[in-house]
Tab-separated table of C-alpha atoms and ligand atoms in Angstrom:
chain	number	residue	atom	x	y	z
D	1112	MET	CA	0.000	0.000	0.000
D	1113	LEU	CA	2.951	2.327	0.627
D	1114	LYS	CA	4.609	1.674	-2.734
D	1115	GLY	CA	5.143	4.942	-4.600
D	1116	LYS	CA	3.576	6.999	-1.781
D	1117	LYS	CA	5.240	10.316	-1.067
D	1118	ILE	CA	5.629	10.590	2.676
D	1119	ILE	CA	6.800	13.518	4.774
D	1120	LEU	CA	8.227	12.067	7.964
D	1121	GLY	CA	8.209	14.786	10.638
D	1122	ILE	CA	10.513	14.188	13.578
D	1123	CYS	CA	10.311	16.131	16.848
D	1124	GLY	CA	12.689	16.565	19.773
D	1125	SER	CA	11.983	13.492	21.862
D	1126	ILE	CA	14.194	10.684	23.080
D	1127	ALA	CA	12.054	8.406	20.893
D	1128	ALA	CA	13.518	10.180	17.832
D	1129	TYR	CA	16.104	7.375	17.687
D	1130	LYS	CA	13.306	5.093	16.445
D	1131	ALA	CA	12.858	7.363	13.408
D	1132	ALA	CA	15.888	5.706	11.795
D	1133	ALA	CA	14.251	2.267	11.842
D	1134	LEU	CA	10.963	3.822	10.749
D	1135	THR	CA	12.586	5.572	7.765
D	1136	ARG	CA	14.219	2.288	6.731
D	1137	LEU	CA	10.909	0.411	6.934
D	1138	LEU	CA	9.054	3.055	4.914
D	1139	VAL	CA	11.727	3.118	2.201
D	1140	LYS	CA	11.781	-0.697	2.131
D	1141	ALA	CA	7.998	-0.665	1.629
D	1142	GLY	CA	8.552	1.416	-1.533
D	1143	ALA	CA	7.685	4.874	-0.183
D	1144	GLU	CA	9.535	8.068	-1.113
D	1145	VAL	CA	10.420	9.640	2.224
D	1146	GLN	CA	11.212	13.301	2.833
D	1147	VAL	CA	12.360	13.839	6.405
D	1148	VAL	CA	11.546	17.195	8.043
D	1149	MET	CA	12.982	17.666	11.552
D	1150	THR	CA	12.223	20.281	14.181
D	1151	PRO	CA	15.317	22.218	15.356
D	1152	ASP	CA	15.315	20.247	18.638
D	1153	ALA	CA	15.076	16.869	16.923
D	1154	VAL	CA	18.607	17.208	15.541
D	1155	GLU	CA	19.896	17.032	19.139
D	1156	PHE	CA	18.512	13.495	19.407
D	1157	ILE	CA	19.387	11.960	16.031
D	1158	THR	CA	21.657	13.255	13.291
D	1159	PRO	CA	20.214	14.415	9.960
D	1160	LEU	CA	23.092	12.530	8.298
D	1161	THR	CA	21.703	9.183	9.513
D	1162	LEU	CA	18.235	10.016	8.212
D	1163	SER	CA	19.360	11.477	4.890
D	1164	THR	CA	21.417	8.347	4.261
D	1165	LEU	CA	18.443	6.105	5.007
D	1166	SER	CA	15.934	8.194	3.025
D	1167	ASN	CA	18.273	9.031	0.118
D	1168	LYS	CA	17.235	12.672	0.371
D	1169	PRO	CA	18.605	15.736	2.149
D	1170	VAL	CA	16.887	16.250	5.491
D	1171	LEU	CA	15.081	19.574	5.935
D	1172	THR	CA	15.122	21.392	9.256
D	1173	ALA	CA	14.641	25.079	8.466
D	1174	TYR	CA	12.889	27.417	6.043
D	1175	PHE	CA	16.176	28.002	4.276
D	1176	GLU	CA	19.549	26.291	4.222
D	1177	LYS	CA	22.147	28.774	5.401
D	1178	LYS	CA	24.984	27.017	3.548
D	1179	THR	CA	23.374	26.903	0.110
D	1180	GLY	CA	20.793	29.657	0.438
D	1181	THR	CA	18.111	27.174	-0.719
D	1182	TRP	CA	14.553	28.052	0.310
D	1183	ASN	CA	12.519	25.046	1.519
D	1184	HIS	CA	9.082	25.899	0.319
D	1185	HIS	CA	6.582	24.589	2.893
D	1186	VAL	CA	3.598	25.022	0.564
D	1187	GLN	CA	5.199	22.929	-2.172
D	1188	LEU	CA	6.228	20.291	0.368
D	1189	GLY	CA	2.679	20.228	1.733
D	1190	LEU	CA	1.292	19.732	-1.777
D	1191	TRP	CA	3.929	17.142	-2.761
D	1192	ALA	CA	3.034	14.758	0.048
D	1193	ASP	CA	0.476	11.951	-0.199
D	1194	LEU	CA	0.770	11.483	3.534
D	1195	VAL	CA	2.372	13.308	6.476
D	1196	LEU	CA	3.544	11.177	9.387
D	1197	ILE	CA	4.862	12.907	12.496
D	1198	ALA	CA	6.719	10.346	14.603
D	1199	PRO	CA	7.650	11.035	17.295
D	1200	ALA	CA	5.200	13.897	17.841
D	1201	SER	CA	6.234	15.701	21.044
D	1202	ALA	CA	3.800	17.369	23.470
D	1203	ASN	CA	5.168	20.738	22.357
D	1204	THR	CA	4.617	20.107	18.642
D	1205	LEU	CA	1.133	18.683	19.265
D	1206	ALA	CA	0.260	21.859	21.190
D	1207	LYS	CA	1.553	23.998	18.325
D	1208	LEU	CA	-0.289	22.024	15.658
D	1209	ALA	CA	-3.531	22.119	17.655
D	1210	ASN	CA	-3.302	25.910	17.739
D	1211	GLY	CA	-1.987	26.652	14.256
D	1212	LEU	CA	1.443	27.916	15.344
D	1213	CYS	CA	4.171	27.672	12.728
D	1214	ASP	CA	7.482	28.789	14.137
D	1215	ASN	CA	9.382	26.024	12.350
D	1216	LEU	CA	9.335	24.304	8.957
D	1217	LEU	CA	7.569	21.151	10.176
D	1218	CYS	CA	4.625	23.116	11.626
D	1219	ALA	CA	4.355	25.180	8.411
D	1220	VAL	CA	4.389	22.008	6.281
D	1221	TYR	CA	1.627	20.594	8.497
D	1222	LEU	CA	-0.506	23.714	7.957
D	1223	SER	CA	0.063	23.574	4.185
D	1224	ALA	CA	-0.543	19.822	3.808
D	1225	LYS	CA	-3.525	18.727	1.726
D	1226	CYS	CA	-3.202	15.035	2.517
D	1227	PRO	CA	-3.979	12.749	5.485
D	1228	VAL	CA	-1.821	13.450	8.556
D	1229	TYR	CA	-0.845	10.742	11.039
D	1230	LEU	CA	0.459	11.633	14.478
D	1231	ALA	CA	2.436	9.194	16.643
D	1232	PRO	CA	2.879	10.899	20.034
D	1233	ALA	CA	5.811	10.248	22.346
D	1234	MET	CA	6.291	11.749	25.804
D	1235	ASP	CA	6.410	10.694	29.419
D	1236	LEU	CA	3.243	9.467	31.083
D	1237	ASP	CA	2.523	12.619	33.111
D	1238	MET	CA	2.824	14.862	30.078
D	1239	TRP	CA	0.636	12.497	28.061
D	1240	ALA	CA	-2.019	12.313	30.791
D	1241	HIS	CA	-2.131	16.094	31.331
D	1242	PRO	CA	-5.527	17.603	30.378
D	1243	SER	CA	-3.759	20.130	28.108
D	1244	THR	CA	-2.161	17.379	26.029
D	1245	GLN	CA	-5.363	15.342	25.981
D	1246	SER	CA	-7.382	18.345	24.857
D	1247	ASN	CA	-4.817	19.091	22.108
D	1248	ILE	CA	-5.034	15.484	20.925
D	1249	LYS	CA	-8.815	15.669	20.884
D	1250	LYS	CA	-8.720	18.908	18.896
D	1251	LEU	CA	-6.241	17.478	16.392
D	1252	GLN	CA	-8.456	14.438	15.848
D	1253	GLU	CA	-11.462	16.704	15.354
D	1254	TYR	CA	-9.439	18.493	12.659
D	1255	GLY	CA	-9.192	15.154	10.811
D	1256	ASN	CA	-5.703	14.055	11.889
D	1257	ARG	CA	-5.263	10.368	12.652
D	1258	LEU	CA	-3.684	9.276	15.882
D	1259	ILE	CA	-1.332	6.303	15.990
D	1260	PRO	CA	-1.892	5.317	19.602
D	1261	PRO	CA	1.180	5.386	21.807
D	1262	GLY	CA	2.705	2.020	22.481
D	1263	THR	CA	0.757	-0.335	24.564
D	1264	GLY	CA	0.770	-2.679	21.585
D	1265	GLU	CA	2.068	-6.212	21.282
D	1266	LEU	CA	5.586	-5.080	20.378
D	1267	ALA	CA	5.963	-2.973	23.519
D	1268	SER	CA	9.442	-3.251	24.918
D	1269	GLY	CA	11.654	-1.361	27.328
D	1270	LEU	CA	9.930	1.697	28.725
D	1271	VAL	CA	6.323	0.590	28.505
D	1272	GLY	CA	4.082	3.497	29.311
D	1273	GLU	CA	1.050	5.145	27.888
D	1274	GLY	CA	2.925	7.982	26.239
D	1275	ARG	CA	5.596	5.789	24.671
D	1276	LEU	CA	6.036	5.961	20.888
D	1277	ALA	CA	4.532	3.030	19.025
D	1278	GLU	CA	7.227	0.730	17.627
D	1279	PRO	CA	8.224	1.421	13.984
D	1280	GLU	CA	6.744	-1.940	12.910
D	1281	GLU	CA	3.442	-1.036	14.609
D	1282	ILE	CA	3.399	2.366	12.898
D	1283	LEU	CA	4.017	0.733	9.519
D	1284	ARG	CA	1.282	-1.830	10.107
D	1285	PHE	CA	-1.122	0.930	11.200
D	1286	LEU	CA	-0.459	2.904	7.985
D	1287	GLU	CA	-0.730	-0.167	5.737
D	1288	LYS	CA	-4.012	-1.187	7.352
D	1289	THR	CA	-5.601	2.288	7.239
D	1290	LEU	CA	-4.624	2.737	3.579
D	1291	ALA	CA	-5.835	-0.761	2.665
D	1292	ASP	CA	-9.178	-0.146	4.425
D	1293	ALA	CA	-9.627	3.160	2.592
D	1294	ALA	CA	-8.777	1.556	-0.779
D	1295	SER	CA	-11.067	-1.445	-0.306
D	1296	GLU	CA	-13.954	0.861	0.583
D	1297	ARG	CA	-13.905	2.228	-2.939
D	1298	LYS	CA	-12.708	-0.404	-5.349
D	1299	GLY	CA	-13.657	0.839	-8.764
D	1300	PRO	CA	-12.656	0.979	-12.415
D	1301	LEU	CA	-10.358	3.966	-11.774
D	1302	ASN	CA	-8.431	2.350	-8.924
D	1303	GLY	CA	-4.757	3.286	-9.087
D	1304	LYS	CA	-5.429	6.227	-11.439
D	1305	LYS	CA	-4.539	9.792	-10.502
D	1306	ALA	CA	-6.963	12.507	-11.520
D	1307	LEU	CA	-6.729	16.292	-11.621
D	1308	VAL	CA	-9.834	18.475	-11.743
D	1309	SER	CA	-9.991	22.279	-11.896
D	1310	ALA	CA	-13.132	24.007	-10.694
D	1311	GLY	CA	-14.725	27.334	-9.844
D	1312	PRO	CA	-13.931	30.870	-10.953
D	1313	THR	CA	-10.686	32.777	-10.648
D	1314	HIS	CA	-10.399	36.203	-9.037
D	1315	GLU	CA	-8.050	38.678	-10.678
D	1316	ALA	CA	-7.046	41.419	-8.266
D	1317	ILE	CA	-7.503	45.072	-9.255
D	1318	ASP	CA	-6.443	46.472	-5.886
D	1319	PRO	CA	-6.434	45.073	-2.307
D	1320	VAL	CA	-10.253	45.120	-2.109
D	1321	ARG	CA	-11.480	44.533	-5.666
D	1322	PHE	CA	-11.207	41.834	-8.268
D	1323	ILE	CA	-12.523	40.697	-11.649
D	1324	GLY	CA	-14.412	37.421	-11.305
D	1325	ASN	CA	-17.295	35.439	-12.765
D	1326	HIS	CA	-20.425	33.602	-11.624
D	1327	SER	CA	-19.020	30.055	-11.732
D	1328	SER	CA	-20.166	28.197	-8.608
D	1329	GLY	CA	-17.672	25.329	-8.968
D	1330	LYS	CA	-20.507	22.798	-8.587
D	1331	MET	CA	-19.772	20.986	-11.860
D	1332	GLY	CA	-16.076	20.485	-11.109
D	1333	TYR	CA	-16.722	19.446	-7.503
D	1334	ALA	CA	-19.282	16.872	-8.703
D	1335	ILE	CA	-16.725	15.499	-11.198
D	1336	ALA	CA	-14.029	15.305	-8.496
D	1337	GLU	CA	-16.416	13.438	-6.203
D	1338	ALA	CA	-17.537	11.029	-8.950
D	1339	LEU	CA	-13.927	10.252	-9.970
D	1340	HIS	CA	-13.048	9.566	-6.324
D	1341	GLN	CA	-16.019	7.247	-5.907
D	1342	LEU	CA	-14.843	5.333	-8.977
D	1343	GLY	CA	-11.529	4.701	-7.219
D	1344	ALA	CA	-9.264	7.495	-8.537
D	1345	ASP	CA	-6.887	9.537	-6.365
D	1346	VAL	CA	-8.250	13.013	-7.008
D	1347	THR	CA	-6.602	16.426	-6.710
D	1348	LEU	CA	-9.075	19.287	-7.002
D	1349	VAL	CA	-7.608	22.693	-7.828
D	1350	SER	CA	-10.316	25.119	-6.830
D	1351	GLY	CA	-10.850	28.820	-7.309
D	1352	PRO	CA	-12.830	30.681	-4.612
D	1353	THR	CA	-16.098	28.819	-3.915
D	1354	SER	CA	-18.260	28.229	-0.874
D	1355	LEU	CA	-18.506	24.474	-1.466
D	1356	PRO	CA	-17.350	21.804	0.991
D	1357	THR	CA	-14.462	19.559	-0.106
D	1358	PRO	CA	-15.791	16.230	-1.423
D	1359	ASN	CA	-14.858	13.341	0.865
D	1360	GLY	CA	-11.427	11.850	0.224
D	1361	VAL	CA	-10.455	14.467	-2.373
D	1362	LYS	CA	-7.185	16.443	-2.057
D	1363	ARG	CA	-8.190	20.080	-2.518
D	1364	ILE	CA	-5.797	22.880	-3.409
D	1365	ASP	CA	-7.241	26.372	-3.093
D	1366	VAL	CA	-6.120	29.045	-5.519
D	1367	VAL	CA	-7.287	32.566	-6.273
D	1368	SER	CA	-5.991	33.847	-9.620
D	1369	ALA	CA	-5.491	32.296	-13.059
D	1370	LYS	CA	-1.743	32.451	-12.420
D	1371	ASP	CA	-2.072	30.471	-9.145
D	1372	MET	CA	-4.304	27.954	-10.912
D	1373	LEU	CA	-1.766	27.501	-13.704
D	1374	GLU	CA	0.998	26.787	-11.162
D	1375	ALA	CA	-1.044	24.303	-9.127
D	1376	CYS	CA	-2.384	22.505	-12.221
D	1377	SER	CA	1.037	22.309	-13.898
D	1378	LEU	CA	2.462	20.646	-10.800
D	1379	ALA	CA	-0.335	18.084	-10.432
D	1380	PHE	CA	-0.652	17.423	-14.190
D	1381	ALA	CA	2.763	15.785	-14.435
D	1382	GLU	CA	1.401	12.827	-12.453
D	1383	ALA	CA	-2.209	12.802	-13.592
D	1384	ASP	CA	-3.650	10.020	-15.743
D	1385	ILE	CA	-6.952	11.880	-16.105
D	1386	THR	CA	-7.347	15.669	-16.177
D	1387	VAL	CA	-10.643	17.518	-16.368
D	1388	MET	CA	-10.428	21.303	-16.598
D	1389	SER	CA	-13.845	22.638	-15.688
D	1390	ALA	CA	-12.750	25.900	-14.079
D	1391	ALA	CA	-13.996	29.194	-15.491
D	1392	VAL	CA	-10.568	30.790	-15.753
D	1393	ALA	CA	-10.369	34.525	-16.377
D	1394	ASP	CA	-9.112	35.150	-19.909
D	1395	TYR	CA	-7.755	38.580	-18.929
D	1396	THR	CA	-6.166	39.993	-15.787
D	1397	PRO	CA	-5.300	43.597	-14.816
D	1398	GLU	CA	-1.942	44.640	-16.217
D	1399	THR	CA	-0.960	46.066	-12.840
D	1400	VAL	CA	-2.415	45.548	-9.366
D	1401	ALA	CA	-2.642	48.715	-7.287
D	1402	ASP	CA	-1.111	48.180	-3.843
D	1403	ARG	CA	-3.612	50.625	-2.285
D	1404	LYS	CA	-7.339	50.949	-2.707
D	1405	ILE	CA	-8.042	52.967	-5.861
D	1406	LYS	CA	-9.929	56.201	-5.024
D	1407	LYS	CA	-12.716	57.448	-7.251
D	1408	LYS	CA	-11.904	60.592	-9.191
D	1409	ASP	CA	-13.057	61.008	-12.784
D	1410	THR	CA	-16.406	60.106	-14.304
D	1411	HIS	CA	-14.810	57.309	-16.322
D	1412	PHE	CA	-12.280	54.764	-15.298
D	1413	THR	CA	-10.373	52.280	-17.455
D	1414	ILE	CA	-8.454	49.217	-16.414
D	1415	ALA	CA	-5.818	47.880	-18.785
D	1416	LEU	CA	-6.001	44.088	-19.043
D	1417	LYS	CA	-3.567	41.513	-20.363
D	1418	LYS	CA	-4.239	37.950	-21.478
D	1419	THR	CA	-3.798	35.127	-18.980
D	1420	THR	CA	-2.081	31.892	-19.965
D	1421	ASP	CA	-4.524	29.286	-21.245
D	1422	ILE	CA	-4.025	26.512	-18.691
D	1423	LEU	CA	-5.786	23.847	-20.709
D	1424	ALA	CA	-3.764	24.611	-23.844
D	1425	THR	CA	-0.527	24.604	-21.792
D	1426	LEU	CA	-1.342	21.149	-20.405
D	1427	GLY	CA	-2.446	19.959	-23.864
D	1428	ALA	CA	0.969	20.873	-25.269
D	1429	ARG	CA	2.642	18.786	-22.542
D	1430	LYS	CA	0.273	15.836	-22.748
D	1431	GLN	CA	1.846	12.365	-22.951
D	1432	THR	CA	0.127	9.495	-24.775
D	1433	HIS	CA	-1.065	7.783	-21.579
D	1434	GLN	CA	-2.722	10.990	-20.298
D	1435	LEU	CA	-6.380	11.783	-20.916
D	1436	LEU	CA	-7.272	15.475	-21.099
D	1437	VAL	CA	-10.821	16.814	-21.012
D	1438	GLY	CA	-11.851	20.447	-21.474
D	1439	PHE	CA	-15.056	22.421	-21.278
D	1440	ALA	CA	-16.503	24.936	-23.679
D	1441	LEU	CA	-19.202	27.447	-22.958
D	1442	GLU	CA	-20.520	28.847	-26.203
D	1443	THR	CA	-23.362	31.049	-27.311
D	1444	ASP	CA	-22.889	30.943	-31.120
D	1445	ASN	CA	-21.636	28.285	-33.505
D	1446	GLU	CA	-21.505	25.960	-30.548
D	1447	LEU	CA	-20.271	22.787	-32.232
D	1448	ALA	CA	-17.771	24.362	-34.598
D	1449	ASN	CA	-16.236	26.420	-31.774
D	1450	ALA	CA	-16.045	23.420	-29.451
D	1451	VAL	CA	-14.328	21.285	-32.109
D	1452	GLY	CA	-11.917	24.160	-32.740
D	1453	LYS	CA	-10.973	24.227	-29.037
D	1454	LEU	CA	-10.646	20.442	-28.929
D	1455	LYS	CA	-8.035	20.556	-31.696
D	1456	LYS	CA	-6.257	23.729	-30.674
D	1457	LYS	CA	-5.823	22.602	-27.076
D	1458	ASN	CA	-4.958	18.955	-27.959
D	1459	LEU	CA	-7.831	17.432	-25.930
D	1460	ASP	CA	-9.191	13.898	-25.943
D	1461	PHE	CA	-12.699	15.204	-25.663
D	1462	ILE	CA	-14.549	18.389	-24.902
D	1463	VAL	CA	-17.732	18.947	-22.918
D	1464	LEU	CA	-19.911	21.569	-24.511
D	1465	ASN	CA	-22.117	23.381	-22.024
D	1466	SER	CA	-25.339	24.514	-23.529
D	1467	MET	CA	-26.480	28.007	-22.618
D	1468	GLN	CA	-29.782	27.470	-24.366
D	1469	ASP	CA	-31.807	25.834	-21.602
D	1470	LYS	CA	-33.332	27.570	-18.661
D	1471	GLY	CA	-31.776	26.316	-15.401
D	1472	ALA	CA	-28.637	25.061	-17.143
D	1473	GLY	CA	-25.199	26.612	-16.744
D	1474	PHE	CA	-22.853	28.367	-14.397
D	1475	ALA	CA	-24.540	28.954	-11.088
D	1476	GLY	CA	-27.478	26.522	-11.201
D	1477	ASP	CA	-27.709	22.870	-10.232
D	1478	ARG	CA	-28.306	21.504	-13.706
D	1479	ASN	CA	-26.469	21.283	-16.994
D	1480	LYS	CA	-27.125	20.227	-20.520
D	1481	ILE	CA	-24.029	18.902	-22.259
D	1482	THR	CA	-22.738	17.488	-25.514
D	1483	ILE	CA	-19.519	15.480	-25.459
D	1484	ILE	CA	-17.395	15.594	-28.608
D	1485	ASP	CA	-14.329	13.395	-29.147
D	1486	ARG	CA	-11.354	13.600	-31.511
D	1487	ASN	CA	-13.182	11.652	-34.208
D	1488	HIS	CA	-15.946	14.263	-34.100
D	1489	GLN	CA	-18.292	11.688	-32.571
D	1490	GLN	CA	-20.783	13.510	-30.412
D	1491	VAL	CA	-23.316	12.567	-27.763
D	1492	THR	CA	-25.923	15.014	-26.509
D	1493	PHE	CA	-27.460	14.383	-23.109
D	1494	PRO	CA	-30.759	15.759	-21.795
D	1495	LEU	CA	-30.898	18.431	-19.078
D	1496	LYS	CA	-29.669	16.724	-15.861
D	1497	THR	CA	-28.418	17.551	-12.382
D	1498	LYS	CA	-24.688	18.339	-12.199
D	1499	LYS	CA	-24.152	15.112	-10.233
D	1500	GLU	CA	-25.746	13.106	-13.055
D	1501	VAL	CA	-23.749	15.032	-15.648
D	1502	ALA	CA	-20.572	14.196	-13.690
D	1503	THR	CA	-21.463	10.493	-13.897
D	1504	ASP	CA	-21.991	10.766	-17.678
D	1505	ILE	CA	-18.597	12.447	-18.090
D	1506	CYS	CA	-16.914	9.775	-15.926
D	1507	ASP	CA	-18.550	6.982	-17.988
D	1508	PHE	CA	-17.028	8.585	-21.068
D	1509	ILE	CA	-13.612	8.742	-19.366
D	1510	ILE	CA	-13.772	5.067	-18.376
D	1511	LYS	CA	-14.713	4.069	-21.940
D	1512	ALA	CA	-11.933	6.219	-23.421
D	1513	LEU	CA	-9.357	4.640	-21.069
D	1514	GLY	CA	-10.725	1.185	-21.910
D	1515	PHE	CA	-10.119	1.739	-25.635
D	1516	ARG	CA	-6.479	2.487	-24.944
D	1517	GLN	CA	-5.730	-0.778	-23.163
B	1310	CTP	N1	-9.314	27.486	-19.831
B	1310	CTP	C1	-8.093	27.414	-19.185
B	1310	CTP	N2	-7.347	28.541	-19.012
B	1310	CTP	C2	-7.764	29.736	-19.475
B	1310	CTP	C3	-9.014	29.826	-20.125
B	1310	CTP	C4	-9.764	28.683	-20.291
B	1310	CTP	O1	-7.700	26.315	-18.777
B	1310	CTP	N3	-7.002	30.810	-19.265
B	1310	CTP	C5	-10.078	26.235	-20.031
B	1310	CTP	C6	-11.378	26.125	-19.250
B	1310	CTP	O2	-11.178	25.473	-18.006
B	1310	CTP	C7	-12.221	25.265	-20.179
B	1310	CTP	C8	-11.705	25.604	-21.570
B	1310	CTP	O3	-10.436	26.192	-21.378
B	1310	CTP	O4	-11.991	23.877	-19.974
B	1310	CTP	C9	-12.573	26.519	-22.375
B	1310	CTP	O5	-12.718	27.755	-21.802
B	1310	CTP	P1	-13.536	28.918	-22.550
B	1310	CTP	O6	-13.436	30.133	-21.710
B	1310	CTP	O7	-14.864	28.442	-22.934
B	1310	CTP	O8	-12.758	29.082	-23.890
B	1310	CTP	P2	-11.547	29.927	-24.317
B	1310	CTP	O9	-10.589	28.962	-24.934
B	1310	CTP	O10	-11.055	30.820	-23.251
B	1310	CTP	O11	-12.139	30.769	-25.534
B	1310	CTP	P3	-13.269	31.941	-25.555
B	1310	CTP	O12	-13.322	32.542	-24.177
B	1310	CTP	O13	-12.764	32.844	-26.603
B	1310	CTP	O14	-14.539	31.262	-25.957
């Protein structure tokens, strides 16, 4: 289950940090790619050299490396990871995480992470039993973090106590079991596939309080992300500003502008087998963003705009043969001809044409009427349906298209 998984192993200042060496070895042996991030105190307990040798990667301890001047970007690390495991998690770090403090790289990575987080606490019994620690643990679990219970397990040895770090073998077994349970819950035709979905509008800043946006609700993209997940895919959802809840089990990356969306999508696309770009990306953005609120003066006011990068076309140009790329088109005139034009120009496998002609269909509503057109100009028009049903139709098309390739 851990094969190919990208794991951030966070290590805190605790005597149990010595067990992190065995843990790193076990994770690497299980096929995981391990990036160790240590708190400044952790390096007093175990040397980064030991861990970088075992993980085959430089160990990160600070926002920037003084020697090389390299900046360790916590947001990118948080997005890179499929799983964050903090073992040992000290009482101090748990308290910081429970309260959103980020005075070191590990805490900042935790706050930026978009993946499941596992915490394996280690401390002496009194610290563990203290109401403050217990309330922090409770809070962290409420936030969705998973607790790997301290060692009272079958492998307990030496200092057996309630706050003792679970043995590395127990931690590994816990991770394997949780991941296997999650995977078996949703066995489907897209099992093992990675999917990227973009959704929602983008906001292009004019000044600190104003932006250019559009009425996209994000509902269509969120429904597609949810449907792909239910069919077994590992889904990353790059979302512009919406008020929608994250679909269960989906990794959501929030962005604001077209530029942010391009960056997040480019990163995730490299690994995606299936990409569906349903976001309503701004085609133009203000040439300059005022750093102060613009005051009203004249009767007329003009904003100079420049073109944004077409994300879909950028990904289309990079597309490999095993990757499936789906775009959307919202047209008012010459619907079919325009959609086919976009399909070719952006190198898509198929395009979903959104009809603007039916009442209740489109951007902000709950329903859509679509036509799907593929590279052979085959087209299927569906009746007006809820966005959830439309998402299922699109996913059926994706499954068929992948089937033809095998
Ligand atoms: N798209 C994108 N990046 C942009 C603009 C659009 O990725 N900067 C994607 C949308 O997510 C959608 C598709 O391109 O999947 C079509 O968007 P649309 O706005 O309908 O078409 P454009 O190609 O921008 O052409 P026009 O606005 O002239 O119709």
